[in-house]
Short mmCIF file of C-alpha atoms and ligand atoms in Angstrom, two decimals:
data_model
loop_
_atom_site.label_atom_id
_atom_site.label_comp_id
_atom_site.label_asym_id
_atom_site.label_seq_id
_atom_site.Cartn_x
_atom_site.Cartn_y
_atom_site.Cartn_z
CA MET O 5 -25.36 -29.68 21.59
CA SER O 6 -24.52 -26.85 19.30
CA LYS O 7 -25.89 -26.90 15.69
CA ALA O 8 -22.89 -27.07 13.20
CA ARG O 9 -22.66 -23.67 11.43
CA PRO O 10 -22.72 -23.33 7.85
CA PRO O 11 -19.13 -22.96 6.39
CA LYS O 12 -18.15 -19.56 5.30
CA ALA O 13 -19.10 -19.00 1.65
CA THR O 14 -16.55 -17.91 -0.72
CA PRO O 15 -17.18 -14.36 -2.32
CA GLU O 16 -18.18 -15.94 -5.48
CA GLU O 17 -20.67 -17.99 -3.97
CA ALA O 18 -22.26 -15.00 -2.09
CA ALA O 19 -22.58 -12.98 -5.47
CA ARG O 20 -23.63 -16.01 -6.93
CA PHE O 21 -26.49 -16.27 -4.51
CA VAL O 22 -27.29 -12.45 -4.52
CA VAL O 23 -27.69 -12.69 -8.26
CA GLY O 24 -30.02 -15.85 -8.12
CA VAL O 25 -32.50 -14.12 -5.60
CA LEU O 26 -32.60 -11.05 -7.65
CA ARG O 27 -33.43 -12.79 -11.18
CA GLU O 28 -36.16 -14.91 -9.25
CA ALA O 29 -37.56 -11.75 -7.91
CA GLY O 30 -38.02 -10.78 -11.60
CA HIS O 31 -34.85 -8.07 -11.64
CA GLU O 32 -31.67 -7.98 -13.25
CA GLY O 33 -28.55 -9.17 -11.38
CA LEU O 34 -24.86 -8.99 -12.65
CA TYR O 35 -21.40 -9.06 -11.51
CA ALA O 36 -19.76 -5.75 -12.32
CA GLY O 37 -16.40 -3.92 -12.22
CA GLY O 38 -13.43 -5.16 -10.85
CA CYS O 39 -14.49 -8.78 -10.45
CA VAL O 40 -15.33 -9.34 -14.04
CA ARG O 41 -12.10 -7.75 -15.18
CA ASP O 42 -10.16 -9.88 -12.83
CA ARG O 43 -12.03 -13.07 -13.99
CA LEU O 44 -11.26 -12.71 -17.65
CA LEU O 45 -7.59 -12.17 -16.56
CA GLY O 46 -7.65 -15.39 -14.35
CA ARG O 47 -6.94 -13.37 -11.17
CA VAL O 48 -8.66 -13.84 -7.94
CA PRO O 49 -10.83 -11.03 -7.34
CA ASN O 50 -10.62 -8.77 -4.03
CA ASP O 51 -14.12 -8.64 -3.83
CA TYR O 52 -17.35 -9.35 -5.87
CA ASP O 53 -19.67 -6.44 -6.68
CA VAL O 54 -23.16 -7.04 -7.77
CA ALA O 55 -25.53 -4.57 -10.08
CA THR O 56 -29.19 -4.61 -10.45
CA ASP O 57 -32.18 -2.66 -11.70
CA ALA O 58 -33.66 -3.09 -8.14
CA GLU O 59 -33.45 0.10 -6.09
CA PRO O 60 -32.31 -0.23 -2.63
CA ASP O 61 -35.56 -0.34 -0.80
CA GLN O 62 -36.29 -3.23 -2.85
CA VAL O 63 -32.75 -5.05 -2.48
CA GLN O 64 -33.39 -4.39 1.26
CA GLY O 65 -36.73 -6.03 1.09
CA LEU O 66 -35.39 -9.21 -0.86
CA PHE O 67 -32.44 -10.17 2.06
CA LYS O 68 -32.68 -10.89 5.36
CA ARG O 69 -29.40 -9.09 6.51
CA THR O 70 -28.48 -5.80 4.70
CA LEU O 71 -26.44 -2.96 5.70
CA ALA O 72 -27.49 0.47 4.25
CA VAL O 73 -24.20 2.12 3.63
CA GLY O 74 -24.39 4.21 0.85
CA GLU O 75 -28.33 4.45 0.15
CA GLN O 76 -27.99 8.15 -1.58
CA PHE O 77 -25.62 6.39 -4.12
CA GLY O 78 -27.67 3.29 -4.61
CA ILE O 79 -25.68 1.01 -2.81
CA VAL O 80 -26.74 -1.81 -0.10
CA ILE O 81 -24.41 -4.65 1.62
CA VAL O 82 -25.87 -8.03 1.64
CA ARG O 83 -24.35 -10.51 3.95
CA TYR O 84 -24.44 -14.23 3.30
CA ARG O 85 -22.41 -16.67 5.14
CA GLY O 86 -19.73 -14.55 6.38
CA GLN O 87 -19.29 -12.73 3.24
CA GLN O 88 -20.36 -9.01 2.16
CA ILE O 89 -21.51 -8.38 -1.21
CA GLU O 90 -21.93 -4.68 -2.28
CA VAL O 91 -25.30 -4.28 -4.16
CA ALA O 92 -25.29 -1.17 -6.71
CA THR O 93 -28.50 -0.11 -8.39
CA PHE O 94 -27.70 1.07 -11.77
CA ARG O 95 -27.22 4.86 -12.30
CA THR O 96 -26.26 7.52 -14.16
CA ASP O 97 -24.27 9.95 -12.40
CA GLY O 98 -25.31 13.46 -12.56
CA ASP O 99 -22.93 16.73 -13.13
CA TYR O 100 -19.64 16.77 -10.90
CA SER O 101 -19.70 20.33 -9.68
CA ASP O 102 -16.94 19.72 -7.29
CA GLY O 103 -14.91 17.38 -9.18
CA ARG O 104 -15.14 14.55 -6.41
CA ARG O 105 -18.85 13.55 -5.94
CA PRO O 106 -21.79 13.72 -8.55
CA ASP O 107 -24.43 16.37 -7.52
CA SER O 108 -27.09 13.60 -7.84
CA VAL O 109 -27.56 10.29 -9.01
CA ALA O 110 -30.30 8.93 -10.92
CA TYR O 111 -31.35 5.37 -11.29
CA THR O 112 -31.61 3.76 -14.47
CA ARG O 113 -32.69 0.41 -15.80
CA SER O 114 -30.09 0.19 -18.11
CA PRO O 115 -26.66 -1.74 -17.52
CA ALA O 116 -25.42 0.13 -20.55
CA GLU O 117 -26.26 3.57 -18.92
CA ASP O 118 -24.56 2.22 -15.70
CA ALA O 119 -21.56 1.06 -17.56
CA GLN O 120 -20.88 4.97 -18.76
CA ARG O 121 -20.21 6.38 -15.25
CA ARG O 122 -17.55 3.76 -14.56
CA ASP O 123 -14.08 5.07 -14.96
CA PHE O 124 -12.17 3.02 -17.30
CA THR O 125 -13.13 0.37 -20.02
CA VAL O 126 -11.70 -2.64 -18.28
CA ASN O 127 -13.91 -1.65 -14.90
CA GLY O 128 -17.13 -1.11 -17.06
CA LEU O 129 -17.72 -4.93 -17.76
CA PHE O 130 -20.58 -7.08 -16.43
CA PHE O 131 -20.90 -10.73 -16.26
CA ASP O 132 -24.07 -12.62 -16.14
CA PRO O 133 -23.15 -15.92 -14.21
CA ILE O 134 -26.65 -17.77 -15.00
CA ALA O 135 -25.75 -17.47 -18.66
CA GLU O 136 -22.02 -17.29 -18.14
CA GLU O 137 -21.67 -14.39 -20.33
CA VAL O 138 -19.76 -11.36 -20.29
CA ARG O 139 -21.95 -8.25 -21.16
CA ASP O 140 -19.48 -5.48 -22.47
CA HIS O 141 -21.11 -1.97 -23.45
CA VAL O 142 -17.78 -0.24 -23.37
CA GLU O 143 -15.41 -2.41 -25.68
CA GLY O 144 -13.70 -3.19 -22.42
CA VAL O 145 -13.16 -7.01 -23.07
CA ALA O 146 -10.78 -5.71 -26.13
CA ASP O 147 -8.82 -3.60 -23.77
CA VAL O 148 -8.34 -6.26 -21.09
CA ILE O 149 -7.04 -8.55 -23.88
CA ALA O 150 -4.62 -5.69 -25.34
CA GLY O 151 -3.54 -4.68 -21.54
CA ARG O 152 -4.77 -1.07 -21.86
CA ILE O 153 -6.26 1.22 -19.59
CA ARG O 154 -8.47 3.52 -21.39
CA ALA O 155 -11.16 6.07 -20.02
CA ILE O 156 -14.82 5.45 -21.12
CA GLY O 157 -15.79 8.30 -23.26
CA ASP O 158 -13.78 11.52 -23.42
CA PRO O 159 -10.80 11.25 -20.95
CA ARG O 160 -10.69 14.83 -20.67
CA GLN O 161 -14.60 14.95 -19.51
CA ARG O 162 -14.12 11.93 -17.22
CA PHE O 163 -10.90 13.28 -15.53
CA SER O 164 -12.55 16.84 -14.79
CA GLU O 165 -15.73 14.71 -13.23
CA ASP O 166 -13.16 13.22 -10.70
CA ARG O 167 -9.38 13.93 -11.03
CA LEU O 168 -8.84 11.14 -8.75
CA ARG O 169 -9.25 9.08 -11.79
CA ILE O 170 -5.76 10.34 -13.08
CA LEU O 171 -4.20 8.47 -10.41
CA ARG O 172 -6.30 5.53 -10.70
CA ALA O 173 -5.07 4.92 -13.97
CA PRO O 174 -1.49 4.26 -13.26
CA ARG O 175 -2.67 2.32 -10.11
CA PHE O 176 -4.53 -0.10 -12.61
CA ALA O 177 -1.62 -0.09 -14.52
CA ALA O 178 0.45 -1.31 -11.85
CA VAL O 179 -1.60 -3.85 -10.50
CA LEU O 180 -2.97 -5.42 -13.91
CA GLY O 181 0.45 -4.94 -15.75
CA PHE O 182 -1.10 -2.65 -18.14
CA ARG O 183 -0.27 0.40 -20.17
CA LEU O 184 -2.22 3.49 -20.51
CA GLU O 185 -4.01 4.16 -23.80
CA GLU O 186 -2.60 7.19 -25.73
CA GLU O 187 -5.43 9.85 -25.31
CA THR O 188 -5.93 8.65 -21.96
CA ALA O 189 -2.25 9.41 -20.64
CA ALA O 190 -2.05 12.36 -22.51
CA ALA O 191 -5.60 13.91 -20.88
CA GLY O 192 -4.22 12.66 -17.39
CA LYS O 193 -0.56 14.27 -17.89
CA ALA O 194 -2.42 17.83 -18.97
CA MET O 195 -4.72 17.90 -15.98
CA ALA O 196 -2.56 16.04 -13.26
CA GLY O 197 -1.66 19.60 -11.53
CA GLU O 198 -5.48 19.78 -11.09
CA ILE O 199 -5.61 17.12 -8.88
CA ALA O 200 -4.38 19.39 -5.99
CA SER O 201 -6.46 22.47 -6.31
CA SER O 202 -9.64 20.24 -7.19
CA GLY O 203 -10.06 18.93 -3.55
CA VAL O 204 -9.68 15.60 -3.86
CA SER O 205 -9.04 14.06 -0.39
CA PRO O 206 -5.61 13.04 0.83
CA GLU O 207 -7.18 9.92 2.08
CA ARG O 208 -8.48 9.14 -1.72
CA ILE O 209 -5.05 9.57 -2.81
CA ARG O 210 -3.33 7.43 -0.24
CA VAL O 211 -5.63 4.26 -1.07
CA GLU O 212 -4.64 4.35 -4.72
CA LEU O 213 -0.83 5.10 -3.72
CA LEU O 214 -0.74 2.47 -1.40
CA LYS O 215 -2.53 -0.12 -3.69
CA LEU O 216 0.19 1.20 -6.48
CA LEU O 217 3.15 0.49 -3.99
CA LYS O 218 2.07 -2.47 -2.45
CA CYS O 219 1.53 -4.59 -5.62
CA PRO O 220 4.50 -6.38 -7.48
CA GLY O 221 4.20 -3.77 -10.51
CA ARG O 222 5.11 -1.11 -8.25
CA ALA O 223 7.74 0.18 -10.34
CA ARG O 224 5.64 0.18 -13.56
CA GLY O 225 2.96 2.17 -11.94
CA TRP O 226 5.57 4.70 -10.74
CA ARG O 227 6.75 4.90 -14.08
CA TRP O 228 3.44 5.98 -15.12
CA CYS O 229 3.10 8.28 -12.42
CA ARG O 230 6.38 10.07 -13.46
CA GLU O 231 4.75 10.02 -17.26
CA LEU O 232 1.95 12.05 -16.29
CA ASP O 233 3.68 14.28 -13.86
CA LEU O 234 1.67 13.03 -11.04
CA LEU O 235 4.69 12.72 -8.44
CA PRO O 236 4.97 16.90 -8.01
CA VAL O 237 1.08 16.44 -6.99
CA VAL O 238 1.26 13.55 -4.83
CA PHE O 239 4.65 14.47 -3.25
CA ALA O 240 4.10 17.94 -3.05
CA SER O 241 6.05 18.14 0.29
CA ALA O 242 9.02 16.13 -1.00
CA PRO O 243 10.82 17.82 -3.81
CA GLY O 244 13.61 15.51 -2.72
CA ALA O 245 11.64 12.74 -3.88
CA VAL O 246 10.19 14.17 -7.11
CA ALA O 247 14.01 15.01 -7.93
CA GLY O 248 14.99 11.60 -7.68
CA ALA O 249 12.12 9.96 -8.98
CA GLU O 250 14.14 7.95 -11.58
CA ARG O 251 16.44 6.54 -8.66
CA ALA O 252 13.23 5.88 -6.57
CA GLU O 253 11.82 3.60 -9.69
CA ARG O 254 14.76 1.71 -10.15
CA ALA O 255 14.78 1.27 -6.26
CA LEU O 256 11.12 0.16 -6.57
CA ALA O 257 12.15 -2.32 -9.21
CA GLU O 258 14.47 -4.08 -7.37
CA LEU O 259 12.47 -4.81 -4.11
CA PRO O 260 11.36 -8.26 -4.44
CA ALA O 261 7.95 -8.54 -6.20
CA SER O 262 5.73 -9.90 -3.11
CA LEU O 263 6.41 -8.48 0.45
CA SER O 264 5.16 -9.61 3.79
CA ALA O 265 2.28 -7.67 5.31
CA GLU O 266 5.07 -6.53 7.74
CA GLN O 267 7.31 -5.37 4.92
CA VAL O 268 4.74 -3.64 3.10
CA LEU O 269 4.12 -0.89 5.69
CA GLY O 270 7.43 0.64 5.22
CA LEU O 271 9.74 -0.87 2.50
CA PRO O 272 7.98 0.56 -0.73
CA TRP O 273 7.36 4.02 1.03
CA ALA O 274 10.91 4.06 2.01
CA ALA O 275 12.47 3.05 -1.40
CA ALA O 276 9.87 5.61 -3.26
CA LEU O 277 11.15 8.21 -0.74
CA HIS O 278 14.67 7.52 -0.14
CA THR O 279 15.97 10.70 -2.09
CA ALA O 280 14.01 13.07 0.06
CA SER O 281 15.21 14.15 3.37
CA LEU O 282 13.79 12.63 6.44
CA SER O 283 11.66 15.67 7.28
CA GLU O 284 10.10 15.77 3.44
CA ALA O 285 9.48 11.99 3.94
CA GLU O 286 7.91 12.69 7.28
CA ALA O 287 5.71 15.51 6.00
CA THR O 288 4.82 13.35 2.85
CA LEU O 289 3.38 10.64 4.84
CA ARG O 290 1.50 12.79 7.32
CA ALA O 291 0.09 14.74 4.30
CA LEU O 292 -1.06 11.71 3.02
CA ARG O 293 -2.74 10.85 6.03
CA CYS O 294 -0.70 7.52 6.58
CA SER O 295 -1.37 5.37 9.75
CA ASN O 296 1.18 5.92 12.36
CA LYS O 297 2.38 2.20 12.13
CA GLU O 298 3.09 3.00 8.27
CA ARG O 299 4.86 6.34 9.05
CA GLU O 300 7.05 4.88 11.78
CA ALA O 301 8.09 1.98 9.73
CA THR O 302 8.84 4.07 6.75
CA LEU O 303 10.65 6.69 8.84
CA ARG O 304 12.54 4.06 11.15
CA LEU O 305 13.99 2.35 7.87
CA LEU O 306 15.00 5.76 5.97
CA ARG O 307 16.93 6.63 9.33
CA ALA O 308 18.72 3.11 9.43
CA LEU O 309 19.30 3.42 5.77
CA GLU O 310 21.42 6.43 6.13
CA GLN O 311 23.80 4.55 8.60
CA ALA O 312 23.59 1.40 6.65
CA ARG O 313 25.21 3.06 3.54
CA GLU O 314 28.44 3.81 5.84
CA PHE O 315 28.27 0.26 7.31
CA PRO O 316 31.70 -0.82 6.95
CA ARG O 317 32.89 2.18 8.37
CA LEU O 318 30.63 1.60 11.89
CA THR O 319 32.35 0.12 14.75
CA LEU O 320 31.10 -3.43 15.89
CA SER O 321 29.25 -2.11 18.40
CA ALA O 322 27.47 0.60 16.25
CA GLN O 323 26.79 -2.22 13.39
CA LYS O 324 24.95 -4.51 16.49
CA ARG O 325 23.03 -1.57 17.48
CA LEU O 326 21.89 -0.59 13.91
CA LEU O 327 20.49 -3.98 13.28
CA ARG O 328 18.38 -3.90 16.31
CA GLN O 329 16.65 -0.84 15.49
CA VAL O 330 14.80 -2.19 12.41
CA ASP O 331 14.40 -5.78 10.96
CA PRO O 332 17.68 -6.29 9.60
CA ALA O 333 16.25 -8.37 6.64
CA GLU O 334 14.15 -5.42 5.54
CA LEU O 335 16.90 -2.96 5.98
CA ALA O 336 18.98 -5.21 3.73
CA LEU O 337 16.40 -5.23 0.90
CA LEU O 338 16.42 -1.60 1.28
CA LEU O 339 20.12 -0.88 0.97
CA ARG O 340 20.48 -3.29 -1.78
CA ALA O 341 17.44 -1.94 -3.73
CA THR O 342 18.67 1.79 -3.42
CA GLU O 343 22.42 1.00 -3.87
CA LEU O 344 21.72 -0.55 -7.25
CA ALA O 345 19.35 2.27 -8.02
CA HIS O 346 22.42 4.64 -7.31
CA GLU O 347 24.93 2.37 -9.15
CA GLY O 348 26.69 2.52 -6.14
CA ASP O 349 28.85 -0.55 -5.02
CA LEU O 350 27.14 -3.37 -2.98
CA ARG O 351 30.17 -3.59 -0.46
CA ALA O 352 27.84 -1.98 2.39
CA TYR O 353 25.14 -4.22 1.77
CA ARG O 354 27.65 -7.41 1.32
CA GLN O 355 29.00 -6.72 4.46
CA LEU O 356 25.97 -6.14 6.13
CA GLN O 357 24.54 -9.50 5.11
CA ALA O 358 27.71 -11.24 6.12
CA ARG O 359 27.36 -9.63 9.54
CA ARG O 360 23.95 -10.49 10.20
CA ALA O 361 24.68 -14.22 9.16
CA ALA O 362 27.90 -13.85 12.03
CA PHE O 363 25.58 -12.20 14.73
CA ALA O 364 23.16 -14.50 14.38
CA GLU O 365 25.55 -17.43 15.20
CA GLU O 366 27.01 -15.60 18.14
CA VAL O 367 26.83 -16.64 21.65
CA GLY O 368 27.53 -15.17 24.77
CA PRO O 369 27.31 -11.86 26.29
CA ALA O 370 28.59 -9.83 23.12
CA ARG O 371 25.56 -11.40 20.98
CA ILE O 372 23.47 -8.76 19.46
CA ASP O 373 20.28 -9.34 21.48
CA ALA O 374 22.13 -10.00 24.80
CA LYS O 375 20.74 -7.97 27.94
CA PRO O 376 23.09 -5.53 29.14
CA LEU O 377 25.45 -6.88 31.92
CA VAL O 378 25.08 -3.53 34.06
CA MET O 379 22.41 -1.45 34.61
CA GLY O 380 21.38 1.47 36.37
CA LYS O 381 20.66 -0.14 39.75
CA ASP O 382 23.98 -2.03 39.61
CA LEU O 383 25.72 1.14 39.15
CA GLY O 384 23.55 2.55 42.29
CA LYS O 385 24.66 -0.47 44.42
CA ALA O 386 28.16 -0.09 43.46
CA GLY O 387 28.03 3.77 44.99
CA ILE O 388 27.75 5.81 42.20
CA LYS O 389 24.98 8.36 42.37
CA PRO O 390 22.34 8.18 40.12
CA GLY O 391 22.50 11.09 37.69
CA PRO O 392 24.18 12.27 34.13
CA VAL O 393 26.98 9.99 35.03
CA PHE O 394 24.59 7.25 34.21
CA GLY O 395 23.73 8.48 31.03
CA ARG O 396 27.16 8.68 29.99
CA VAL O 397 28.85 5.44 31.35
CA LEU O 398 26.26 2.94 30.66
CA PRO O 399 26.32 3.35 26.93
CA LEU O 400 30.27 3.07 26.90
CA VAL O 401 30.01 -0.39 29.14
CA GLU O 402 27.37 -1.67 26.69
CA GLU O 403 29.78 -0.78 23.71
CA ALA O 404 32.61 -2.65 25.33
CA GLN O 405 29.91 -5.77 25.92
CA LEU O 406 28.95 -5.71 22.19
CA GLU O 407 32.43 -5.62 21.07
CA GLY O 408 33.50 -8.48 23.50
CA ARG O 409 35.98 -6.47 25.78
CA VAL O 410 34.06 -6.87 28.84
CA ARG O 411 32.31 -10.83 29.14
CA THR O 412 31.27 -10.88 32.69
CA LYS O 413 29.01 -8.92 34.98
CA GLN O 414 32.36 -8.08 37.33
CA GLU O 415 34.25 -6.76 34.17
CA ALA O 416 31.37 -5.01 33.42
CA LEU O 417 30.92 -3.27 36.66
CA ALA O 418 34.77 -2.74 36.84
CA LEU O 419 34.93 -0.75 33.59
CA ALA O 420 31.77 1.31 34.71
CA LEU O 421 33.51 2.32 37.88
CA GLU O 422 36.70 3.27 36.08
CA LEU O 423 34.78 5.27 33.47
CA ALA O 424 32.53 7.04 36.27
CA GLN O 425 35.92 8.37 37.95
CA GLN O 426 36.89 9.64 34.52
CA VAL O 427 33.45 11.35 33.40
P1 ATP L 528 -9.68 -3.64 -6.80
O1 ATP L 528 -9.66 -4.70 -7.29
O2 ATP L 528 -8.63 -2.70 -6.51
O3 ATP L 528 -11.01 -3.37 -5.57
P2 ATP L 528 -11.92 -2.41 -8.50
O4 ATP L 528 -12.02 -2.41 -10.02
O5 ATP L 528 -12.87 -3.26 -7.89
O6 ATP L 528 -10.56 -2.74 -8.15
P3 ATP L 528 -12.72 -0.31 -6.81
O7 ATP L 528 -11.95 1.18 -6.59
O8 ATP L 528 -12.90 -1.30 -5.80
O9 ATP L 528 -11.99 -1.05 -8.15
O10 ATP L 528 -14.33 0.20 -7.49
C1 ATP L 528 -14.96 -0.70 -7.99
C2 ATP L 528 -15.54 -0.41 -9.37
O11 ATP L 528 -16.41 1.06 -8.97
C3 ATP L 528 -14.56 0.02 -10.45
O12 ATP L 528 -14.36 -1.12 -11.13
C4 ATP L 528 -15.34 0.93 -11.29
O13 ATP L 528 -16.01 0.65 -12.19
C5 ATP L 528 -15.92 1.85 -10.32
N1 ATP L 528 -15.36 2.96 -9.51
C6 ATP L 528 -14.73 3.00 -8.83
N2 ATP L 528 -14.06 4.26 -8.47
C7 ATP L 528 -14.45 5.15 -9.43
C8 ATP L 528 -14.31 6.36 -10.06
N3 ATP L 528 -13.61 7.29 -8.96
N4 ATP L 528 -15.01 6.91 -10.97
C9 ATP L 528 -15.55 6.05 -11.76
N5 ATP L 528 -15.70 4.83 -11.47
C10 ATP L 528 -15.15 4.39 -10.15
MG1 MG L 529 -13.05 -3.23 -5.52
#
């Protein structure tokens, strides 16, 4: 008989457990950062982080199952009933000579000091789950209430320590629906150009951009990127996207707020990059180290979009082939958003939608997903020698099939033989 496994804990249950163990051992233990902010906003936190005055080896001694991931930064991961909680020792970060990583970190027993190393006031809050109270050392609650992203301390100094923070500001504005406090925005704008030369890795840039583009507030985040002159930096390989940034913003605003996991791979990138050339778009996605899946989904959509704009002028078979290359619903969303962004008319979009519906109803050999009536081996059997003739004849026969001009294998073969004589 197998023992019933305890059910998986929720992230909050796991965090509460971790805090309880730390407190019983006489340490401080608090929820920290994003989860505190999200709870105040009534949002479900992505993950729960715990901060403590216990040092990493003490944390490791208190829990059965831990992973030491970033010991040099004072971070231990505690596993509890299917969850992982990041436990960070309070620390003050040393100087940032490279603008990326602190040269040294020093532990402190003071949460107030730890709060000072965090980027924005709304991210610098702690919560004591036992007393059920927020600990605010950075006046972050007021900014949560006001919907404001404000750097902790002097924004210029905080941005020069780590220039990625300049991009994180619009990212949080997008995700939370917030705006940037004026001095924070002004410092970001003055320093945006420094991101490129400061050695912030493309991988970190991609993470923030992706969070910005994935969330329903993507157009708002994009607007802040424009406002801070960030686009020439993050889209340096796509001057066409920078020039078309205003239209990209409108296109992003026209996408549905929530997208499926499948749709999110390519649609927001395609909307953002739709005024760039295909080669600029590809260079950008590569420079940002996007996954192959993201890159392929985006480029497939952008290629299809070019044809979709001409939809009413395409032959029936070309329309069918186009709608086979991509998810037709995704293409329709992109076409609609980008046409609205260009104040173009929606004729192509409307016809595409009408045809999609009609094609879905169609039965028989002309339907959009029908197998070809004849294939290479059929031509071989009919006495046509394999070779370049195949390559020219087969697409023409398929075209005739999709347009309903041949309806049986016999008809298709007859057409193939006739065409083979001509080519
Ligand atoms: P999300 O919900 O997207 O995970 P988050 O607030 O948890 O948002 P993370 O990027 O996961 O953001 O970082 C966790 C916390 O670590 C932040 O809330 C912030 O306090 C701190 N932090 C993260 N990155 C930086 C940085 N570059 N500079 C300073 N503090 C940072
Ligand atoms: Mg987080």
